[in-house]
Amino acid sequence: GDSVTQMEGPVTLSEEAFLTINCTYTATGYPSLFWYVQYPGEGLQLLLKATKADDKGSNKGFEATYRKETTSFHLEKGSVQVSDSAVYFCALREATDSWGKLQFGAGTQVVVTP
Amino acid sequence: GAGVSQSPSNKVTEKGKDVELRCDPISGHTALYWYRQSLGQGLEFLIYFQGNSAPDKSGLPSDRFSAERTGGSVSTLTIQRTQQEDSAVYLCASSLGRARNTIYFGEGSWLTVV
């Protein structure tokens, strides 16, 4: 079945550093891909998404590009802030699931220090 | 309401007791999802409802878990004879129900079984 694998955390980095969180997937067809973020004490929020190959999702300085050839959807941000400390989840929605339930990776905790 | 509302936000229960967790989706959303977030386990799909269709119960971990959705709106997740391994955050989410619609999550119900 379809699945999502993302790098384990925690990832600890200093403010203004470059962040990459790797995410790869296994799927038949062309799934939609998502990054969700969970800030401390809050619910999951959609950060960005891409619905077809070569699409780039972007939001709040974060970007991720849907790479069909490498089955990847890595999340990047050029200069992180302390407020970016959170758990980040990569997720996919199967192309054949018209009602759209999501399959999530295990999550990656990011800690940004001043 | 403005977002997905879940109650209770925290619940401590004794092993063997039954618990009910409630979810009030965003008004007008026809799709409703339940997920479980356990420490070290990531996000696990449990069940989802779409309009009047039969629910997808494929993620329920045992027959102690059940869920219903009344009137196409509020949903209740019931866990009977709780076990310590049921301790987790139970997340509810809703969407407009089509594959390209964003799924919005509530803040979750923290369940601790002692």
PDB file of C-alpha atoms in Angstrom:
ATOM      1  CA  GLY A   1       0.000   0.000   0.000  1.00  0.00           C
ATOM      2  CA  ASP A   2       0.878   3.650  -0.130  1.00  0.00           C
ATOM      3  CA  SER A   3       3.228   4.980   2.537  1.00  0.00           C
ATOM      4  CA  VAL A   4       5.255   7.988   3.579  1.00  0.00           C
ATOM      5  CA  THR A   5       8.737   8.000   5.077  1.00  0.00           C
ATOM      6  CA  GLN A   6      10.275  11.087   6.603  1.00  0.00           C
ATOM      7  CA  MET A   7      13.509  11.737   8.381  1.00  0.00           C
ATOM      8  CA  GLU A   8      13.613  11.153  12.081  1.00  0.00           C
ATOM      9  CA  GLY A   9      14.079  13.972  14.506  1.00  0.00           C
ATOM     10  CA  PRO A  10      14.626  15.870  16.485  1.00  0.00           C
ATOM     11  CA  VAL A  11      16.343  18.292  14.184  1.00  0.00           C
ATOM     12  CA  THR A  12      18.027  21.039  16.166  1.00  0.00           C
ATOM     13  CA  LEU A  13      19.353  24.128  14.467  1.00  0.00           C
ATOM     14  CA  SER A  14      20.114  27.748  15.130  1.00  0.00           C
ATOM     15  CA  GLU A  15      17.999  30.686  14.103  1.00  0.00           C
ATOM     16  CA  GLU A  16      18.581  31.742  10.481  1.00  0.00           C
ATOM     17  CA  ALA A  17      19.912  28.311   9.521  1.00  0.00           C
ATOM     18  CA  PHE A  18      18.700  26.418   6.476  1.00  0.00           C
ATOM     19  CA  LEU A  19      16.187  23.659   7.134  1.00  0.00           C
ATOM     20  CA  THR A  20      15.537  20.549   5.068  1.00  0.00           C
ATOM     21  CA  ILE A  21      13.228  17.734   6.101  1.00  0.00           C
ATOM     22  CA  ASN A  22      13.298  14.785   3.759  1.00  0.00           C
ATOM     23  CA  CYS A  23      10.112  13.015   2.769  1.00  0.00           C
ATOM     24  CA  THR A  24       9.748  10.146   0.324  1.00  0.00           C
ATOM     25  CA  TYR A  25       6.664   8.210  -0.597  1.00  0.00           C
ATOM     26  CA  THR A  26       5.507   4.972  -2.112  1.00  0.00           C
ATOM     27  CA  ALA A  27       2.325   5.118  -4.120  1.00  0.00           C
ATOM     28  CA  THR A  28       0.609   3.913  -7.228  1.00  0.00           C
ATOM     29  CA  GLY A  29      -0.481   6.615  -9.581  1.00  0.00           C
ATOM     30  CA  TYR A  30      -0.141  10.254  -8.706  1.00  0.00           C
ATOM     31  CA  PRO A  31      -1.023  11.050  -5.119  1.00  0.00           C
ATOM     32  CA  SER A  32      -1.425  14.524  -3.696  1.00  0.00           C
ATOM     33  CA  LEU A  33       1.284  15.485  -1.207  1.00  0.00           C
ATOM     34  CA  PHE A  34       1.081  17.645   1.895  1.00  0.00           C
ATOM     35  CA  TRP A  35       3.079  19.072   4.726  1.00  0.00           C
ATOM     36  CA  TYR A  36       1.263  19.652   7.994  1.00  0.00           C
ATOM     37  CA  VAL A  37       2.716  21.412  11.021  1.00  0.00           C
ATOM     38  CA  GLN A  38       1.867  21.009  14.687  1.00  0.00           C
ATOM     39  CA  TYR A  39       3.037  23.844  16.912  1.00  0.00           C
ATOM     40  CA  PRO A  40       3.362  23.146  20.642  1.00  0.00           C
ATOM     41  CA  GLY A  41      -0.065  22.866  22.233  1.00  0.00           C
ATOM     42  CA  GLU A  42      -1.911  23.333  18.964  1.00  0.00           C
ATOM     43  CA  GLY A  43      -3.658  21.162  16.403  1.00  0.00           C
ATOM     44  CA  LEU A  44      -2.346  20.135  13.012  1.00  0.00           C
ATOM     45  CA  GLN A  45      -2.359  22.841  10.387  1.00  0.00           C
ATOM     46  CA  LEU A  46      -1.869  22.498   6.669  1.00  0.00           C
ATOM     47  CA  LEU A  47       1.415  24.160   5.739  1.00  0.00           C
ATOM     48  CA  LEU A  48       1.520  23.526   1.995  1.00  0.00           C
ATOM     49  CA  LYS A  49       0.495  21.054  -0.647  1.00  0.00           C
ATOM     50  CA  ALA A  50       1.132  19.920  -4.205  1.00  0.00           C
ATOM     51  CA  THR A  51      -1.279  17.930  -6.307  1.00  0.00           C
ATOM     52  CA  LYS A  52       0.771  16.962  -9.362  1.00  0.00           C
ATOM     53  CA  ALA A  53       4.324  16.286 -10.433  1.00  0.00           C
ATOM     54  CA  ASP A  54       6.658  19.309 -10.509  1.00  0.00           C
ATOM     55  CA  ASP A  55       4.201  21.434  -8.534  1.00  0.00           C
ATOM     56  CA  LYS A  56       5.818  23.556  -5.850  1.00  0.00           C
ATOM     57  CA  GLY A  57       3.898  24.273  -2.683  1.00  0.00           C
ATOM     58  CA  SER A  58       4.928  27.270  -0.601  1.00  0.00           C
ATOM     59  CA  ASN A  59       3.785  29.049   2.535  1.00  0.00           C
ATOM     60  CA  LYS A  60       5.395  31.083   5.359  1.00  0.00           C
ATOM     61  CA  GLY A  61       8.801  30.825   3.676  1.00  0.00           C
ATOM     62  CA  PHE A  62       8.606  27.041   3.386  1.00  0.00           C
ATOM     63  CA  GLU A  63       8.736  25.276   0.033  1.00  0.00           C
ATOM     64  CA  ALA A  64       8.405  21.725  -1.222  1.00  0.00           C
ATOM     65  CA  THR A  65       8.489  20.406  -4.782  1.00  0.00           C
ATOM     66  CA  TYR A  66       6.644  17.267  -5.909  1.00  0.00           C
ATOM     67  CA  ARG A  67       9.326  15.115  -7.552  1.00  0.00           C
ATOM     68  CA  LYS A  68       7.818  12.123  -9.276  1.00  0.00           C
ATOM     69  CA  GLU A  69      11.158  10.796 -10.517  1.00  0.00           C
ATOM     70  CA  THR A  70      12.558  10.546  -6.981  1.00  0.00           C
ATOM     71  CA  THR A  71       9.166  10.080  -5.245  1.00  0.00           C
ATOM     72  CA  SER A  72      10.058  12.885  -2.878  1.00  0.00           C
ATOM     73  CA  PHE A  73       8.521  16.001  -1.354  1.00  0.00           C
ATOM     74  CA  HIS A  74      11.284  17.505   0.767  1.00  0.00           C
ATOM     75  CA  LEU A  75      10.439  20.531   2.893  1.00  0.00           C
ATOM     76  CA  GLU A  76      12.858  23.475   2.903  1.00  0.00           C
ATOM     77  CA  LYS A  77      13.151  26.875   4.491  1.00  0.00           C
ATOM     78  CA  GLY A  78      16.046  29.195   3.891  1.00  0.00           C
ATOM     79  CA  SER A  79      16.185  30.945   7.264  1.00  0.00           C
ATOM     80  CA  VAL A  80      14.338  29.469  10.213  1.00  0.00           C
ATOM     81  CA  GLN A  81      13.055  31.345  13.231  1.00  0.00           C
ATOM     82  CA  VAL A  82      12.462  30.213  16.792  1.00  0.00           C
ATOM     83  CA  SER A  83       8.754  30.326  16.008  1.00  0.00           C
ATOM     84  CA  ASP A  84       9.254  27.531  13.453  1.00  0.00           C
ATOM     85  CA  SER A  85       9.875  25.075  16.270  1.00  0.00           C
ATOM     86  CA  ALA A  86       7.204  22.437  15.763  1.00  0.00           C
ATOM     87  CA  VAL A  87       6.556  18.913  14.546  1.00  0.00           C
ATOM     88  CA  TYR A  88       6.273  18.611  10.775  1.00  0.00           C
ATOM     89  CA  PHE A  89       4.317  15.819   9.106  1.00  0.00           C
ATOM     90  CA  CYS A  90       4.532  14.761   5.491  1.00  0.00           C
ATOM     91  CA  ALA A  91       1.362  13.166   4.149  1.00  0.00           C
ATOM     92  CA  LEU A  92      -0.157  11.809   0.993  1.00  0.00           C
ATOM     93  CA  ARG A  93      -3.638  11.317  -0.340  1.00  0.00           C
ATOM     94  CA  GLU A  94      -4.032   8.379  -2.675  1.00  0.00           C
ATOM     95  CA  ALA A  95      -5.014   9.210  -6.195  1.00  0.00           C
ATOM     96  CA  THR A  96      -7.734   6.579  -6.097  1.00  0.00           C
ATOM     97  CA  ASP A  97      -9.237   7.733  -2.804  1.00  0.00           C
ATOM     98  CA  SER A  98     -11.715  10.313  -3.969  1.00  0.00           C
ATOM     99  CA  TRP A  99     -12.845  11.065  -0.443  1.00  0.00           C
ATOM    100  CA  GLY A 100      -9.370  11.882   0.541  1.00  0.00           C
ATOM    101  CA  LYS A 101      -8.122  10.336   3.728  1.00  0.00           C
ATOM    102  CA  LEU A 102      -4.498  11.188   4.450  1.00  0.00           C
ATOM    103  CA  GLN A 103      -1.604   8.878   5.234  1.00  0.00           C
ATOM    104  CA  PHE A 104       1.032  10.483   7.401  1.00  0.00           C
ATOM    105  CA  GLY A 105       4.699  10.034   8.015  1.00  0.00           C
ATOM    106  CA  ALA A 106       5.939   9.669  11.580  1.00  0.00           C
ATOM    107  CA  GLY A 107       6.632  13.367  11.991  1.00  0.00           C
ATOM    108  CA  THR A 108       9.869  15.279  12.455  1.00  0.00           C
ATOM    109  CA  GLN A 109      10.384  17.500  15.461  1.00  0.00           C
ATOM    110  CA  VAL A 110      12.270  20.696  14.692  1.00  0.00           C
ATOM    111  CA  VAL A 111      13.844  22.753  17.458  1.00  0.00           C
ATOM    112  CA  VAL A 112      15.205  26.179  16.578  1.00  0.00           C
ATOM    113  CA  THR A 113      17.426  27.841  19.149  1.00  0.00           C
ATOM    114  CA  PRO A 114      18.131  31.585  19.382  1.00  0.00           C
TER     115      PRO A 114
ATOM    116  CA  GLY B   1     -18.070  27.144  14.517  1.00  0.00           C
ATOM    117  CA  ALA B   2     -14.903  28.527  13.048  1.00  0.00           C
ATOM    118  CA  GLY B   3     -12.932  25.318  13.344  1.00  0.00           C
ATOM    119  CA  VAL B   4     -13.156  21.669  14.281  1.00  0.00           C
ATOM    120  CA  SER B   5     -14.091  21.420  17.934  1.00  0.00           C
ATOM    121  CA  GLN B   6     -13.256  18.427  20.109  1.00  0.00           C
ATOM    122  CA  SER B   7     -14.185  17.561  23.655  1.00  0.00           C
ATOM    123  CA  PRO B   8     -12.987  16.802  26.178  1.00  0.00           C
ATOM    124  CA  SER B   9      -9.569  18.279  25.579  1.00  0.00           C
ATOM    125  CA  ASN B  10      -8.141  16.033  28.302  1.00  0.00           C
ATOM    126  CA  LYS B  11      -9.482  12.839  29.776  1.00  0.00           C
ATOM    127  CA  VAL B  12      -7.970  10.568  32.400  1.00  0.00           C
ATOM    128  CA  THR B  13      -9.759   7.280  32.848  1.00  0.00           C
ATOM    129  CA  GLU B  14      -9.216   4.042  34.658  1.00  0.00           C
ATOM    130  CA  LYS B  15      -8.348   0.904  32.775  1.00  0.00           C
ATOM    131  CA  GLY B  16     -11.473  -0.994  31.854  1.00  0.00           C
ATOM    132  CA  LYS B  17     -13.774   2.018  31.720  1.00  0.00           C
ATOM    133  CA  ASP B  18     -15.525   3.205  28.565  1.00  0.00           C
ATOM    134  CA  VAL B  19     -14.841   6.665  27.151  1.00  0.00           C
ATOM    135  CA  GLU B  20     -16.566   8.848  24.588  1.00  0.00           C
ATOM    136  CA  LEU B  21     -14.813  11.540  22.604  1.00  0.00           C
ATOM    137  CA  ARG B  22     -16.805  14.121  20.710  1.00  0.00           C
ATOM    138  CA  CYS B  23     -16.076  15.970  17.487  1.00  0.00           C
ATOM    139  CA  ASP B  24     -17.977  18.906  16.044  1.00  0.00           C
ATOM    140  CA  PRO B  25     -16.787  19.478  12.459  1.00  0.00           C
ATOM    141  CA  ILE B  26     -16.710  22.715  10.535  1.00  0.00           C
ATOM    142  CA  SER B  27     -20.202  23.647   9.462  1.00  0.00           C
ATOM    143  CA  GLY B  28     -20.983  22.343   5.982  1.00  0.00           C
ATOM    144  CA  HIS B  29     -18.160  19.807   5.910  1.00  0.00           C
ATOM    145  CA  THR B  30     -19.426  16.452   4.754  1.00  0.00           C
ATOM    146  CA  ALA B  31     -16.287  14.414   5.402  1.00  0.00           C
ATOM    147  CA  LEU B  32     -15.144  13.658   8.942  1.00  0.00           C
ATOM    148  CA  TYR B  33     -12.011  11.767   9.973  1.00  0.00           C
ATOM    149  CA  TRP B  34     -10.643  10.348  13.187  1.00  0.00           C
ATOM    150  CA  TYR B  35      -6.914   9.833  13.699  1.00  0.00           C
ATOM    151  CA  ARG B  36      -4.854   8.716  16.651  1.00  0.00           C
ATOM    152  CA  GLN B  37      -1.478  10.174  17.569  1.00  0.00           C
ATOM    153  CA  SER B  38       0.540   8.026  19.915  1.00  0.00           C
ATOM    154  CA  LEU B  39       3.961   8.812  21.298  1.00  0.00           C
ATOM    155  CA  GLY B  40       6.478   7.497  18.820  1.00  0.00           C
ATOM    156  CA  GLN B  41       3.780   6.138  16.500  1.00  0.00           C
ATOM    157  CA  GLY B  42       2.931   9.110  14.350  1.00  0.00           C
ATOM    158  CA  LEU B  43      -0.578   9.635  13.073  1.00  0.00           C
ATOM    159  CA  GLU B  44      -2.741   6.597  12.595  1.00  0.00           C
ATOM    160  CA  PHE B  45      -5.951   6.719  10.578  1.00  0.00           C
ATOM    161  CA  LEU B  46      -8.935   5.247  12.411  1.00  0.00           C
ATOM    162  CA  ILE B  47     -12.190   5.903  10.571  1.00  0.00           C
ATOM    163  CA  TYR B  48     -13.849   8.332   8.242  1.00  0.00           C
ATOM    164  CA  PHE B  49     -17.363   9.334   7.303  1.00  0.00           C
ATOM    165  CA  GLN B  50     -18.536  10.861   4.065  1.00  0.00           C
ATOM    166  CA  GLY B  51     -22.088  12.082   3.819  1.00  0.00           C
ATOM    167  CA  ASN B  52     -24.552   9.203   3.831  1.00  0.00           C
ATOM    168  CA  SER B  53     -22.051   6.636   2.592  1.00  0.00           C
ATOM    169  CA  ALA B  54     -20.980   3.697   4.722  1.00  0.00           C
ATOM    170  CA  PRO B  55     -17.994   4.766   6.841  1.00  0.00           C
ATOM    171  CA  ASP B  56     -14.503   3.496   6.155  1.00  0.00           C
ATOM    172  CA  LYS B  57     -13.653   1.676   9.380  1.00  0.00           C
ATOM    173  CA  SER B  58     -10.497   0.054   8.078  1.00  0.00           C
ATOM    174  CA  GLY B  59      -8.225   1.763  10.597  1.00  0.00           C
ATOM    175  CA  LEU B  60     -10.015   0.847  13.806  1.00  0.00           C
ATOM    176  CA  PRO B  61      -7.504  -1.180  15.850  1.00  0.00           C
ATOM    177  CA  SER B  62      -9.984  -3.482  17.583  1.00  0.00           C
ATOM    178  CA  ASP B  63     -13.686  -4.063  18.136  1.00  0.00           C
ATOM    179  CA  ARG B  64     -13.440  -2.035  21.328  1.00  0.00           C
ATOM    180  CA  PHE B  65     -13.364   1.048  19.108  1.00  0.00           C
ATOM    181  CA  SER B  66     -16.465   2.371  17.398  1.00  0.00           C
ATOM    182  CA  ALA B  67     -17.663   5.670  16.035  1.00  0.00           C
ATOM    183  CA  GLU B  68     -20.882   7.161  14.870  1.00  0.00           C
ATOM    184  CA  ARG B  69     -21.920  10.343  13.204  1.00  0.00           C
ATOM    185  CA  THR B  70     -25.367  11.680  13.902  1.00  0.00           C
ATOM    186  CA  GLY B  71     -27.249  13.818  11.423  1.00  0.00           C
ATOM    187  CA  GLY B  72     -24.212  14.140   9.212  1.00  0.00           C
ATOM    188  CA  SER B  73     -22.544  16.451  11.700  1.00  0.00           C
ATOM    189  CA  VAL B  74     -21.316  15.632  15.214  1.00  0.00           C
ATOM    190  CA  SER B  75     -19.328  12.434  15.679  1.00  0.00           C
ATOM    191  CA  THR B  76     -18.577  10.380  18.755  1.00  0.00           C
ATOM    192  CA  LEU B  77     -15.656   7.979  19.057  1.00  0.00           C
ATOM    193  CA  THR B  78     -16.231   5.364  21.739  1.00  0.00           C
ATOM    194  CA  ILE B  79     -13.559   3.200  23.287  1.00  0.00           C
ATOM    195  CA  GLN B  80     -14.851   0.365  25.409  1.00  0.00           C
ATOM    196  CA  ARG B  81     -12.906  -1.347  28.188  1.00  0.00           C
ATOM    197  CA  THR B  82      -9.986   1.018  27.786  1.00  0.00           C
ATOM    198  CA  GLN B  83      -6.448  -0.311  27.971  1.00  0.00           C
ATOM    199  CA  GLN B  84      -3.250   1.550  28.747  1.00  0.00           C
ATOM    200  CA  GLU B  85      -2.142   1.263  25.126  1.00  0.00           C
ATOM    201  CA  ASP B  86      -5.175   3.350  24.181  1.00  0.00           C
ATOM    202  CA  SER B  87      -3.478   6.378  25.747  1.00  0.00           C
ATOM    203  CA  ALA B  88      -2.973   8.837  22.901  1.00  0.00           C
ATOM    204  CA  VAL B  89      -4.211  12.033  21.357  1.00  0.00           C
ATOM    205  CA  TYR B  90      -7.335  11.448  19.311  1.00  0.00           C
ATOM    206  CA  LEU B  91      -7.617  13.918  16.456  1.00  0.00           C
ATOM    207  CA  CYS B  92     -10.732  14.721  14.516  1.00  0.00           C
ATOM    208  CA  ALA B  93     -10.674  16.410  11.135  1.00  0.00           C
ATOM    209  CA  SER B  94     -13.193  17.496   8.538  1.00  0.00           C
ATOM    210  CA  SER B  95     -13.305  18.618   4.935  1.00  0.00           C
ATOM    211  CA  LEU B  96     -15.718  19.478   2.169  1.00  0.00           C
ATOM    212  CA  GLY B  97     -15.300  15.904   1.082  1.00  0.00           C
ATOM    213  CA  ARG B  98     -13.710  16.037  -2.331  1.00  0.00           C
ATOM    214  CA  ALA B  99     -10.203  14.825  -3.062  1.00  0.00           C
ATOM    215  CA  ARG B 100      -8.789  18.313  -3.555  1.00  0.00           C
ATOM    216  CA  ASN B 101     -10.332  19.867  -0.465  1.00  0.00           C
ATOM    217  CA  THR B 102      -8.160  20.736   2.501  1.00  0.00           C
ATOM    218  CA  ILE B 103      -8.577  18.644   5.625  1.00  0.00           C
ATOM    219  CA  TYR B 104      -8.799  20.718   8.819  1.00  0.00           C
ATOM    220  CA  PHE B 105      -7.880  19.254  12.178  1.00  0.00           C
ATOM    221  CA  GLY B 106      -9.115  19.917  15.675  1.00  0.00           C
ATOM    222  CA  GLU B 107      -6.752  20.303  18.619  1.00  0.00           C
ATOM    223  CA  GLY B 108      -7.359  16.773  19.765  1.00  0.00           C
ATOM    224  CA  SER B 109      -8.527  14.955  22.855  1.00  0.00           C
ATOM    225  CA  TRP B 110      -5.714  13.757  25.096  1.00  0.00           C
ATOM    226  CA  LEU B 111      -6.662  10.406  26.591  1.00  0.00           C
ATOM    227  CA  THR B 112      -4.703   8.894  29.443  1.00  0.00           C
ATOM    228  CA  VAL B 113      -5.612   5.445  30.707  1.00  0.00           C
ATOM    229  CA  VAL B 114      -4.273   4.685  34.169  1.00  0.00           C
TER     230      VAL B 114
END
